[in-house]
XYZ file of C-alpha atoms in Angstrom:
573
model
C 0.000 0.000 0.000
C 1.882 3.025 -1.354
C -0.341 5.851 -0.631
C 0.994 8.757 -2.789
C 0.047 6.104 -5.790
C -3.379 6.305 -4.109
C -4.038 9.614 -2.957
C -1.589 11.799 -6.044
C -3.611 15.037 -4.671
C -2.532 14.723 -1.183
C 1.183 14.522 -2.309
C 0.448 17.452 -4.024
C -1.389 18.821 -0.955
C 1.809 18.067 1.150
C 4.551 20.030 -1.029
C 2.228 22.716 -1.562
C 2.614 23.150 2.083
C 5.677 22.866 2.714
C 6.573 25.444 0.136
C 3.905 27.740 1.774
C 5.656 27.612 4.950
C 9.128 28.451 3.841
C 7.959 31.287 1.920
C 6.189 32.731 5.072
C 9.420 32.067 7.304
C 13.096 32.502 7.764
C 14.380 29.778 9.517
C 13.555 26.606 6.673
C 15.145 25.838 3.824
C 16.742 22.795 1.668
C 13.427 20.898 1.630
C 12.787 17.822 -0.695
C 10.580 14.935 -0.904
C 12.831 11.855 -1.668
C 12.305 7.707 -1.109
C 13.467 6.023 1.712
C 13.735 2.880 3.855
C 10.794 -0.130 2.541
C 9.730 2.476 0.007
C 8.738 5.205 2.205
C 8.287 8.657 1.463
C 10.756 10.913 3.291
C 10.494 14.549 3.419
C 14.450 15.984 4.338
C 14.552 19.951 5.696
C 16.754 22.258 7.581
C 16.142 24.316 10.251
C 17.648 27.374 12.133
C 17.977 27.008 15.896
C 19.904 30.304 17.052
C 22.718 30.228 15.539
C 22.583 26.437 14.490
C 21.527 24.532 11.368
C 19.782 21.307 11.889
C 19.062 18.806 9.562
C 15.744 16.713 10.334
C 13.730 14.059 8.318
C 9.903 13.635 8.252
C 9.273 10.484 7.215
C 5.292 9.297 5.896
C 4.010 6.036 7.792
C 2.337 3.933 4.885
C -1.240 4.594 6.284
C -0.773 8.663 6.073
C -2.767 10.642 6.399
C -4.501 8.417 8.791
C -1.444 7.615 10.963
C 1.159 10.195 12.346
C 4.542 10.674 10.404
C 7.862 10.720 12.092
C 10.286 13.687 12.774
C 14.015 12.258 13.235
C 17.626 13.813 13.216
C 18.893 13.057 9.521
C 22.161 12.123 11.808
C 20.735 8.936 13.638
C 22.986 8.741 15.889
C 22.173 12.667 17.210
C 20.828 13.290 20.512
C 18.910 16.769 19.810
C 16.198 16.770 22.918
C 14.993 15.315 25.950
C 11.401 15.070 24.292
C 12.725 12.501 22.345
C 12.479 8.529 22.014
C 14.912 6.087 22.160
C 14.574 5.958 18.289
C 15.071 9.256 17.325
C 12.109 10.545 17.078
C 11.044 14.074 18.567
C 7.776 14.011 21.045
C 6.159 17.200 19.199
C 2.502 19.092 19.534
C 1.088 16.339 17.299
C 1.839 12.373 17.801
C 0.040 9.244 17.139
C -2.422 9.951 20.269
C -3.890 13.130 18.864
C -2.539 12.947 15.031
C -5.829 14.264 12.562
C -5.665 13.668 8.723
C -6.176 16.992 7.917
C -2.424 18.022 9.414
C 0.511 17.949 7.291
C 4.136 17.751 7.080
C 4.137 22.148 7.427
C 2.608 21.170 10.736
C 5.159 18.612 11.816
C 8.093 21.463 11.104
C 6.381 23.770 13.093
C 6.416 21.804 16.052
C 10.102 20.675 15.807
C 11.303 23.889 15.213
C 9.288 25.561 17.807
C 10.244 22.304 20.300
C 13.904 22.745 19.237
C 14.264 26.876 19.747
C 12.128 26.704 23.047
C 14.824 24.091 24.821
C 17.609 26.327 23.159
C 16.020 29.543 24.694
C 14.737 28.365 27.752
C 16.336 28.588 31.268
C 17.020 24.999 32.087
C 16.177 23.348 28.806
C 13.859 20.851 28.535
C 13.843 19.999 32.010
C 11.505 23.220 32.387
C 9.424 22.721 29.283
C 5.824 21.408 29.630
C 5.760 17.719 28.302
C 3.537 15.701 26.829
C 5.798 12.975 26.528
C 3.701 10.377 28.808
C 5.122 6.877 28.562
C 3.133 3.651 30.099
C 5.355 1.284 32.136
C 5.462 -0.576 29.182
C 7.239 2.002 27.034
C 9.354 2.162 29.771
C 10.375 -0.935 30.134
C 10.894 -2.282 26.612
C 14.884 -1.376 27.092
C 15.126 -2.666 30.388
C 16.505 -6.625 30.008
C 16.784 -7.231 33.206
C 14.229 -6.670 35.753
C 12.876 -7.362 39.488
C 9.613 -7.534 40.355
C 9.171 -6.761 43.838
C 6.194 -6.153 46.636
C 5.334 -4.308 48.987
C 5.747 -6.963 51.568
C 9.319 -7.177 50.985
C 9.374 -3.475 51.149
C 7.904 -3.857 54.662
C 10.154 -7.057 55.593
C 13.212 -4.730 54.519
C 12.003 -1.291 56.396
C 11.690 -3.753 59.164
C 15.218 -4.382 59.696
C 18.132 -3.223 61.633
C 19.857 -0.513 59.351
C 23.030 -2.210 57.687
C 21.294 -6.001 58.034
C 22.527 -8.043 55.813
C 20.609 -11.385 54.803
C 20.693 -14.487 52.590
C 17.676 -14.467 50.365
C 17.099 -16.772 47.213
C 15.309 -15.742 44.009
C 13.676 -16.976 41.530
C 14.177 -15.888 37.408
C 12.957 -16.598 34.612
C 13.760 -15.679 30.712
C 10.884 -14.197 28.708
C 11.387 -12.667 25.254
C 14.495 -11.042 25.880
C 14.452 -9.958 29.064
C 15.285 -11.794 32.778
C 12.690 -11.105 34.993
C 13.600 -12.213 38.639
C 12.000 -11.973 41.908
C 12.894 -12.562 45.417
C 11.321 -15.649 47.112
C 12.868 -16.138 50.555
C 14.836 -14.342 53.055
C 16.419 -16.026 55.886
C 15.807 -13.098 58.450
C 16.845 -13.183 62.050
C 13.442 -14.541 63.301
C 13.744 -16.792 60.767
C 12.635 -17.762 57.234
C 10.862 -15.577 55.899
C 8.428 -16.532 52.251
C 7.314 -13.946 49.737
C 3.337 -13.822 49.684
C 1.695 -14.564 46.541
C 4.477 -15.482 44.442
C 5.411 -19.091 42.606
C 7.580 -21.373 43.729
C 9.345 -21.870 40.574
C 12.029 -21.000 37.783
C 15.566 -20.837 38.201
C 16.841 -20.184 41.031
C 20.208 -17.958 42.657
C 20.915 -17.241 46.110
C 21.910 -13.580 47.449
C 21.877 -10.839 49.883
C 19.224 -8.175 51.007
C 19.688 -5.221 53.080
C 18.732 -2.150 54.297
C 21.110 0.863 53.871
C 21.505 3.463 56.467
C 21.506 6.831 55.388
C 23.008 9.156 54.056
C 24.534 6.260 52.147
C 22.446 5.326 49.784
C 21.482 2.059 47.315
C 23.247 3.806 44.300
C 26.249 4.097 46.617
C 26.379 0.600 47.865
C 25.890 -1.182 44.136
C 27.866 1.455 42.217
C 31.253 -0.294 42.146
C 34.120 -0.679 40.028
C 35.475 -3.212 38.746
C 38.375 -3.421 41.265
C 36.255 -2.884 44.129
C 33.996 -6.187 43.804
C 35.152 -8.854 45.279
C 35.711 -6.962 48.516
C 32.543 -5.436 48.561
C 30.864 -8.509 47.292
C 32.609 -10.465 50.704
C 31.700 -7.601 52.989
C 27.769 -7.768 51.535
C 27.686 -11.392 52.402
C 29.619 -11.276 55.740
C 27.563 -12.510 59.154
C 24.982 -14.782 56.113
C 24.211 -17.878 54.906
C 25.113 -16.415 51.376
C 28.643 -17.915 50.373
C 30.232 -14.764 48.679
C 31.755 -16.885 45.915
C 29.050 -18.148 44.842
C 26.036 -15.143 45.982
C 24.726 -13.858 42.578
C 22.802 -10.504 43.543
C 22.523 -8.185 46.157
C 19.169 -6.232 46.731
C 19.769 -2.927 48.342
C 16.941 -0.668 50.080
C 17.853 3.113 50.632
C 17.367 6.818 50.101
C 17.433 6.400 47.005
C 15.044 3.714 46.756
C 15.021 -0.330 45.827
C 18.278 -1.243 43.797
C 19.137 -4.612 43.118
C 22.388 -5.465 41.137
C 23.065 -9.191 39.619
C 26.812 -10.967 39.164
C 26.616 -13.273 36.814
C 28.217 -16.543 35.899
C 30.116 -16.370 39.542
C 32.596 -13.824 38.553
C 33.656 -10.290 40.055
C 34.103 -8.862 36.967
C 30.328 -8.185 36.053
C 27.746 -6.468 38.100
C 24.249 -5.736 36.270
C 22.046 -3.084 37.042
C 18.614 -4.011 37.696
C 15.452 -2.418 37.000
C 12.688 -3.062 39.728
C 9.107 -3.431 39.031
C 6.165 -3.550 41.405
C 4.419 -6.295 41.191
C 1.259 -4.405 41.944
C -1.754 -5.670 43.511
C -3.124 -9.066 44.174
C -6.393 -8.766 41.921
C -8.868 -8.807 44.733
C -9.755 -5.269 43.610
C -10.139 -6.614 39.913
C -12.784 -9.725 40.931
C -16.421 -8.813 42.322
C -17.189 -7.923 45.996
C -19.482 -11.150 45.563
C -16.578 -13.738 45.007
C -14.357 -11.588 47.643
C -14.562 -15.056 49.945
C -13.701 -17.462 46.818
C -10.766 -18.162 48.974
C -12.511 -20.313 51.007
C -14.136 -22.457 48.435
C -13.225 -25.784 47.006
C -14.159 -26.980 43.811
C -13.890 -30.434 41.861
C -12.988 -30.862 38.178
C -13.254 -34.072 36.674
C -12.046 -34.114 33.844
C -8.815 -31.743 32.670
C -9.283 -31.985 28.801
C -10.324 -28.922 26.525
C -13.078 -27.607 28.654
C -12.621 -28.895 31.703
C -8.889 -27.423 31.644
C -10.539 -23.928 30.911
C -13.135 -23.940 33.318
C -10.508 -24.414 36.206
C -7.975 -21.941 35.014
C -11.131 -19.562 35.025
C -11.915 -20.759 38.747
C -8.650 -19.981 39.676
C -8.747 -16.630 38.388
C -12.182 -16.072 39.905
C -10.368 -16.329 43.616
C -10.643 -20.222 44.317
C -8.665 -21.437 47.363
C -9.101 -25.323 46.718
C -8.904 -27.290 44.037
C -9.355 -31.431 43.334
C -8.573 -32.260 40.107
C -9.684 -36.187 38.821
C -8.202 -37.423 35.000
C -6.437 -40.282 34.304
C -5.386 -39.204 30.554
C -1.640 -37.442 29.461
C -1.232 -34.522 27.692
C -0.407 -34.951 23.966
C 0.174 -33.211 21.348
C -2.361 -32.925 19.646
C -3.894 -31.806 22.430
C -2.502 -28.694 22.200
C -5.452 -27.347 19.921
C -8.180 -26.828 22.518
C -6.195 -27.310 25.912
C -5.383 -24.641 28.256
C -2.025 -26.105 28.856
C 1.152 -25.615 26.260
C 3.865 -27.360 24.882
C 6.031 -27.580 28.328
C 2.927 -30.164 29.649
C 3.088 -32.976 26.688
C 3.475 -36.034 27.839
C 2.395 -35.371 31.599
C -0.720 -36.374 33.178
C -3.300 -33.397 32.939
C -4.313 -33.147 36.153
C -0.298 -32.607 37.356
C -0.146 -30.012 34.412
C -3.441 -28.234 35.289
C -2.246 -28.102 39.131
C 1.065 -26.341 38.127
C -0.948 -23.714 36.152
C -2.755 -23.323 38.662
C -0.558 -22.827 41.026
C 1.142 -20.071 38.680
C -2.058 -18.432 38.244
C -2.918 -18.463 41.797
C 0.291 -19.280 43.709
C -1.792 -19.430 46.993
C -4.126 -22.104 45.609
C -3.987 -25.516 47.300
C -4.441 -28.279 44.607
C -5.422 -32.157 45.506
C -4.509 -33.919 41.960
C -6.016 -37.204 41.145
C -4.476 -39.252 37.936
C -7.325 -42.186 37.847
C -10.692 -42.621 35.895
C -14.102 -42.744 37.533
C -15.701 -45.145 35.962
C -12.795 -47.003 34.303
C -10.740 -50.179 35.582
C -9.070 -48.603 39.041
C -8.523 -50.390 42.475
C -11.397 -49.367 44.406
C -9.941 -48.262 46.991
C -8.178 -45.428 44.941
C -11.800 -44.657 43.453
C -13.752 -44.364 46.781
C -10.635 -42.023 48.264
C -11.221 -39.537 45.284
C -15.374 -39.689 45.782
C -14.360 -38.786 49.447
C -12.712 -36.022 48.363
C -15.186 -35.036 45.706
C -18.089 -35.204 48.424
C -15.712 -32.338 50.554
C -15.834 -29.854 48.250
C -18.118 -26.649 47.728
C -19.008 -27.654 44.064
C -18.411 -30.355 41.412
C -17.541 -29.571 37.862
C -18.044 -32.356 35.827
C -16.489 -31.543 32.565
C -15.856 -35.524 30.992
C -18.664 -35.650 28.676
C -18.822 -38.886 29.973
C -22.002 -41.197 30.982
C -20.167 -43.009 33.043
C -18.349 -40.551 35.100
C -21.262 -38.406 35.002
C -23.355 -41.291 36.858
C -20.712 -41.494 39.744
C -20.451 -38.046 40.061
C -23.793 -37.063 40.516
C -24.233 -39.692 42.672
C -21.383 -38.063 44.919
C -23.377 -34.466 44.872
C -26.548 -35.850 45.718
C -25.885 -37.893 48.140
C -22.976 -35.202 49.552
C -25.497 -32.405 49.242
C -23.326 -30.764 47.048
C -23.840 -28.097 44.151
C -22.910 -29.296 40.456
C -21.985 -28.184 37.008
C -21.588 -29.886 34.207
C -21.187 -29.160 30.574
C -20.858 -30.621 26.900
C -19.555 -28.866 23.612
C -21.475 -30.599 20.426
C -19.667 -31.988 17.913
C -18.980 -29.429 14.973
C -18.540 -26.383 17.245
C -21.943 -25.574 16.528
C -23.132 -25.080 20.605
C -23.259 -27.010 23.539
C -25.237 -27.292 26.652
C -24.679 -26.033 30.294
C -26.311 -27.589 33.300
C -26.487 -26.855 37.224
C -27.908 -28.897 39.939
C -28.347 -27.148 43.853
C -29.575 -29.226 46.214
C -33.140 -28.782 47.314
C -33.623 -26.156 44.363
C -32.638 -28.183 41.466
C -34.013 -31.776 40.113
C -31.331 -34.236 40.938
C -28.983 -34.515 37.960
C -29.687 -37.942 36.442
C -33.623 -36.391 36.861
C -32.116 -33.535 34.586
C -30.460 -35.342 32.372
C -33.032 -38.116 31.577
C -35.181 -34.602 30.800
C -32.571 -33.245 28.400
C -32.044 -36.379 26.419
C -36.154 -36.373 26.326
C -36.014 -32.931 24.862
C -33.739 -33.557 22.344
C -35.874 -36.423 21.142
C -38.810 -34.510 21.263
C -37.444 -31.879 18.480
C -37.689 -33.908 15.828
C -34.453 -32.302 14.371
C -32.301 -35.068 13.508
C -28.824 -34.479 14.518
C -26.775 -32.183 11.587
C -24.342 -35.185 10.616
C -22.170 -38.374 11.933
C -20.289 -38.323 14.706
C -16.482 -38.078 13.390
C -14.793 -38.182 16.473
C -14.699 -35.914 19.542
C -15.371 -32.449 18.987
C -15.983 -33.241 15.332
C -18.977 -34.214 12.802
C -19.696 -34.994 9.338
C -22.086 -32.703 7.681
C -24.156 -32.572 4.409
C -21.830 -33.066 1.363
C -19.144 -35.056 3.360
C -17.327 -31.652 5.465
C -15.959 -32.316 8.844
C -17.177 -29.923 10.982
C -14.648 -29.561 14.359
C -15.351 -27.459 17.455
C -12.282 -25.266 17.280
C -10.560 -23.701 20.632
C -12.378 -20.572 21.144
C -16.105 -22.584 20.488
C -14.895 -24.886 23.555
C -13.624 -21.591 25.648
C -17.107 -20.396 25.138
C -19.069 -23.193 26.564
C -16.757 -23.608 29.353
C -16.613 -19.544 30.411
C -20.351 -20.384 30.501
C -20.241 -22.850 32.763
C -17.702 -21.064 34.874
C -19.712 -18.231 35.385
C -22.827 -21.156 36.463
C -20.446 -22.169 38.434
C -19.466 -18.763 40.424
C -22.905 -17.521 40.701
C -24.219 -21.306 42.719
C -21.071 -20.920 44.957
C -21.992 -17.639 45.776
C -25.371 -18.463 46.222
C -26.684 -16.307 43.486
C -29.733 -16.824 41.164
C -28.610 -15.167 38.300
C -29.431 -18.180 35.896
C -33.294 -18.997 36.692
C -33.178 -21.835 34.802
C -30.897 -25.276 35.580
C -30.152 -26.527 31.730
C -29.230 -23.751 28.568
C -28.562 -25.195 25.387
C -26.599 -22.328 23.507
C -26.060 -21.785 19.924
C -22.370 -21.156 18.564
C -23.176 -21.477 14.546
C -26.494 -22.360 12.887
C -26.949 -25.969 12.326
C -29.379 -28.839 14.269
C -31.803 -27.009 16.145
C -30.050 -23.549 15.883
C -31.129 -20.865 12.734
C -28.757 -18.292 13.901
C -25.381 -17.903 16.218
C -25.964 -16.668 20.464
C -29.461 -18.311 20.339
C -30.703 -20.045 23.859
C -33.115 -22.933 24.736
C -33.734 -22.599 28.837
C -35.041 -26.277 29.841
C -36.905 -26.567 33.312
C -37.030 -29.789 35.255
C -40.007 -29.421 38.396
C -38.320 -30.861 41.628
C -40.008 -33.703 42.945
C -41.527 -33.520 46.043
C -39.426 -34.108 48.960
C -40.313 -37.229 50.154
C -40.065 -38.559 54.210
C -37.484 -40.437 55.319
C -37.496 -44.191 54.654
C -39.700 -46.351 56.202
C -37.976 -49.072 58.454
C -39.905 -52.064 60.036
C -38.962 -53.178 63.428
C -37.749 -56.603 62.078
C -35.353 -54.750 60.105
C -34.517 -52.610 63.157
C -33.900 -55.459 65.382
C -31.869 -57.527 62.681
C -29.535 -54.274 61.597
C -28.892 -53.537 65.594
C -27.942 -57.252 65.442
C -25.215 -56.710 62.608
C -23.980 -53.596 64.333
C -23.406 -55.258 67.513
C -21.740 -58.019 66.258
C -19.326 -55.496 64.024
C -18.097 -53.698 67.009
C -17.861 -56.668 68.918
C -15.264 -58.773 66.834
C -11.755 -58.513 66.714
C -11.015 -57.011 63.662
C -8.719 -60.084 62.561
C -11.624 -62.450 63.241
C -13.197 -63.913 59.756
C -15.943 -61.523 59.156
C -18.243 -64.331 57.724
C -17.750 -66.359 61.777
């Protein structure tokens, strides 16, 4: 897209300018349009300053006039302002966040010169010029490769100690894009270890010193050494700690001046890196409803870790879950990769490990209980009846298998436990899926539910859109497999999260139990986002169960006889 080919009149428009404005003023000259860099139109000038001459280059972004051109030094290596990025180019009156197409390049030399001649004439240069020149922490950071994100509990831990304290600490790093981000994990303090709140447990990891710095000597004073002065200062750092000064890697420093933190690497004196500190900021309870405030408290059950059931989990998590129990027998493949939440660093581990470590990342308070075994499957029993235990403990029950077997035992376990339960199923083809919840004593049972569902569907008489081609996929009309693609499955399973939040938290913002949801037309469903609500009436509660005074008597019997034994004794004496 070359858009002086497209738009010949605004060229036209643009020199016309240009030659407008240095006939109305004395200080440009030696214009001229030229091409550039990628085929870019470049626009080179001159411009007085005082006394000075200075050569500048506008170049035209390929989408002008819609997007804002660029006003750079024609010397890239010239540093000609403070209002200026790391690239060269001047922060003038007009940039991309208020750019209009009807500017044009004569406004763009306006601004540099006037930007240029104000820091020249102005007591204090650009330090005492009004800026615009607003950069997010991101723009910030992009040049900063090494960085330590930090709290404000280890703030607090740091204030806390006795000026000049010196003490081991570990962190923990990791390498993303190109940039080390570490943070610190532990610090051995005098009352003992002490564990960084809400941070993971995992990466690489170094071991170091942290201390407080009396004033007036400040951070910058303590990490700004030479060359010749490291290994002595390194040794006096580390004296009266665990940290072996051989082999200590970084030293975090609080002072006047702030947090400074400074990294050796490779275990040699001759290298100390400067590194920039980032807060951490806050936990996220500010960023989650007052409602789910107390999700902290509240376990939940997944069964199953596949494509949905791996989403709705990860979404749990976020949503301020303390407790997890995870049940799947199945490993993490490759091909799995299409619809899971989990990446290439899980294939070949069990899901429910690989959903507890993201878990754990994405909540690193989170307590996670993870089962590899397959209700309803060949499994010792014993195994089988310790995870329904542990099922029947928790708040709520996902059951996200799209299994009949596994769906039997489990809402066996929530009926009988009195426990709330989601479950959910993604149809073949992408084209929808269904969403159902069961509370108890507001909600049919679930096999009541799901009898009535299967009725429903048979009731339609809307056969279904194609064969079954394996999971998540179908055979329509004309022979075209039709496959339920990641975001179709992230869909049905944010639905069922949110079912899921709202019975935990005792809400009734989903009046009815069962929604069958439309994703694409197809079956039942004429157009994408269309709902079918299904109501099941509760049945009555009925009494307790009638017992006869024979079968009293006889049971007493059995009991007695139980406790009696020995427990080696044959149970059938």
């Amino acid at each position: 897209m070359i858009w002086f080919f497209e738009r010949p009149n605004r060229l036209v428009a643009e020199r016309r300018a240009v030659t407008a404005l240095a006939s109305s003023v004395d200080w440009l000259d030696d214009f001229g349009f030229g091409i550039g860099d990628g085929a870019r139109l470049v626009l080179h000038f001159t411009v007085a300053v005082g006394d000075a001459k200075v050569d500048l280059e506008l170049r035209y972004p390929r989408l002008y006039p819609d997007t804002c051109p660029d006003v750079v030094p024609r010397d890239t290596n010239l540093r000609l302002s403070d209002h200026q990025w790391s690239g060269g180019s001047l922060c003038l009156e007009y940039r991309t966040d208020n750019w209009r197409p009807e500017l044009t390049a004569a406004d763009m030399i306006r601004s540099a010169q006037a930007l240029l001649s104000a820091e020249a004439t102005t007591e204090g240069g650009a330090a005492r010029l009004p800026s615009a020149h607003e950069l997010t922490q991101g723009q910030r950071l992009r040049a900063a490769d090494y960085r330590h994100v930090y709290s404000d509990a280890l703030v607090d831990l740091l204030r806390q100690a006795a000026p000049g304290t010196r003490m081991a600490a570990t962190m923990r790093f990791q390498f993303q894009g190109s940039a080390v981000v570490a943070r610190i994990d532990a610090v051995d303090t005098p009352d003992g270890r002490w564990l960084q709140p809400g941070f993971p447990q995992d990466g690489h990891q170094a071991t170091g010193v942290v201390m407080l710095q009396p004033e007036p000597v400040t951070a910058d004073t303590e990490l700004d050494l030479t060359n010749a002065e490291l290994p002595r200062e390194w040794a006096r750092l580390c004296a009266n700690t665990d940290a072996n000064p051989e082999t200590a890697e970084f030293a975090l420093v609080l002072g006047g001046s702030g947090l400074r933190m400074a990294w050796r690497w490779l275990q040699t004196h001759a290298h100390l890196t400067p590194v920039v500190p980032v807060h951490a900021g806050d936990g996220g309870s500010e960023r989650i409803g007052s409602i789910q405030s107390d999700m902290a408290a509240k376990a939940v059950a997944v069964v199953g870790c596949g494509s949905a059931g791996s989403k709705v989990a990860a979404s749990l998590a976020r949503s301020g879950i303390g407790r997890f129990v995870l049940v799947d027998d199945d490993v993490l493949l490759r091909g799995n990769l299409v619809r899971n939440d989990l990446d290439w660093r899980a294939v070949g581990a069990h899901k429910v490990h690989a959903v507890a470590a993201r878990l754990r990342l994405i909540n690193p308070e989170v307590t996670v209980s993870a089962r590899a075994l397959r209700l309803g499957g060949q499994e010792a029993s014993g195994s089988v009846d310790t995870a329904l235990e542990a099922l029947s403990q928790c708040d709520l029950i996902v059951d996200a298998t799209a299994d009949a077997n596994a769906f039997n035992i489990v809402s066996a376990v929530a009926r009988r436990a009195g426990r709330p339960m989601v479950w959910l199923e993604v149809f073949e083809g992408g084209i929808g899926g269904m969403v159902a919840r069961y509370r108890p004593g507001l909600d049919a049972p679930p096999q009541d539910m799901r009898s009535a569902y299967l009725d429903w569907c048979g009731s339609l008489n809307a056969p279904w859109l194609g064969t079954e081609a394996g999971a998540y996929a179908t055979v329509a009309d004309g022979g075209k497999v039709l496959v339920a693609d990641d975001a179709e499955v992230g869909v049905i399973a944010n639905h069922a999260a949110r079912f899921a939040i709202d019975a935990l938290t005792g809400g009734n913002a989903f009046p009815h139990p069962i929604y069958t949801v439309a994703l694409r037309a197809g079956w039942i469903f004429t157009a994408p986002f269309e709902a079918y609500p299904l109501d099941v009436p509760v049945p009555e509660a009925g009494g307790p169960e009638v017992q006869s005074d024979e079968d009293r008597a006889e049971a007493v019997e059995i009991f007695t006889g139980l406790f009696a034994k020995d427990i080696h004794e044959d149970p059938a004496s």
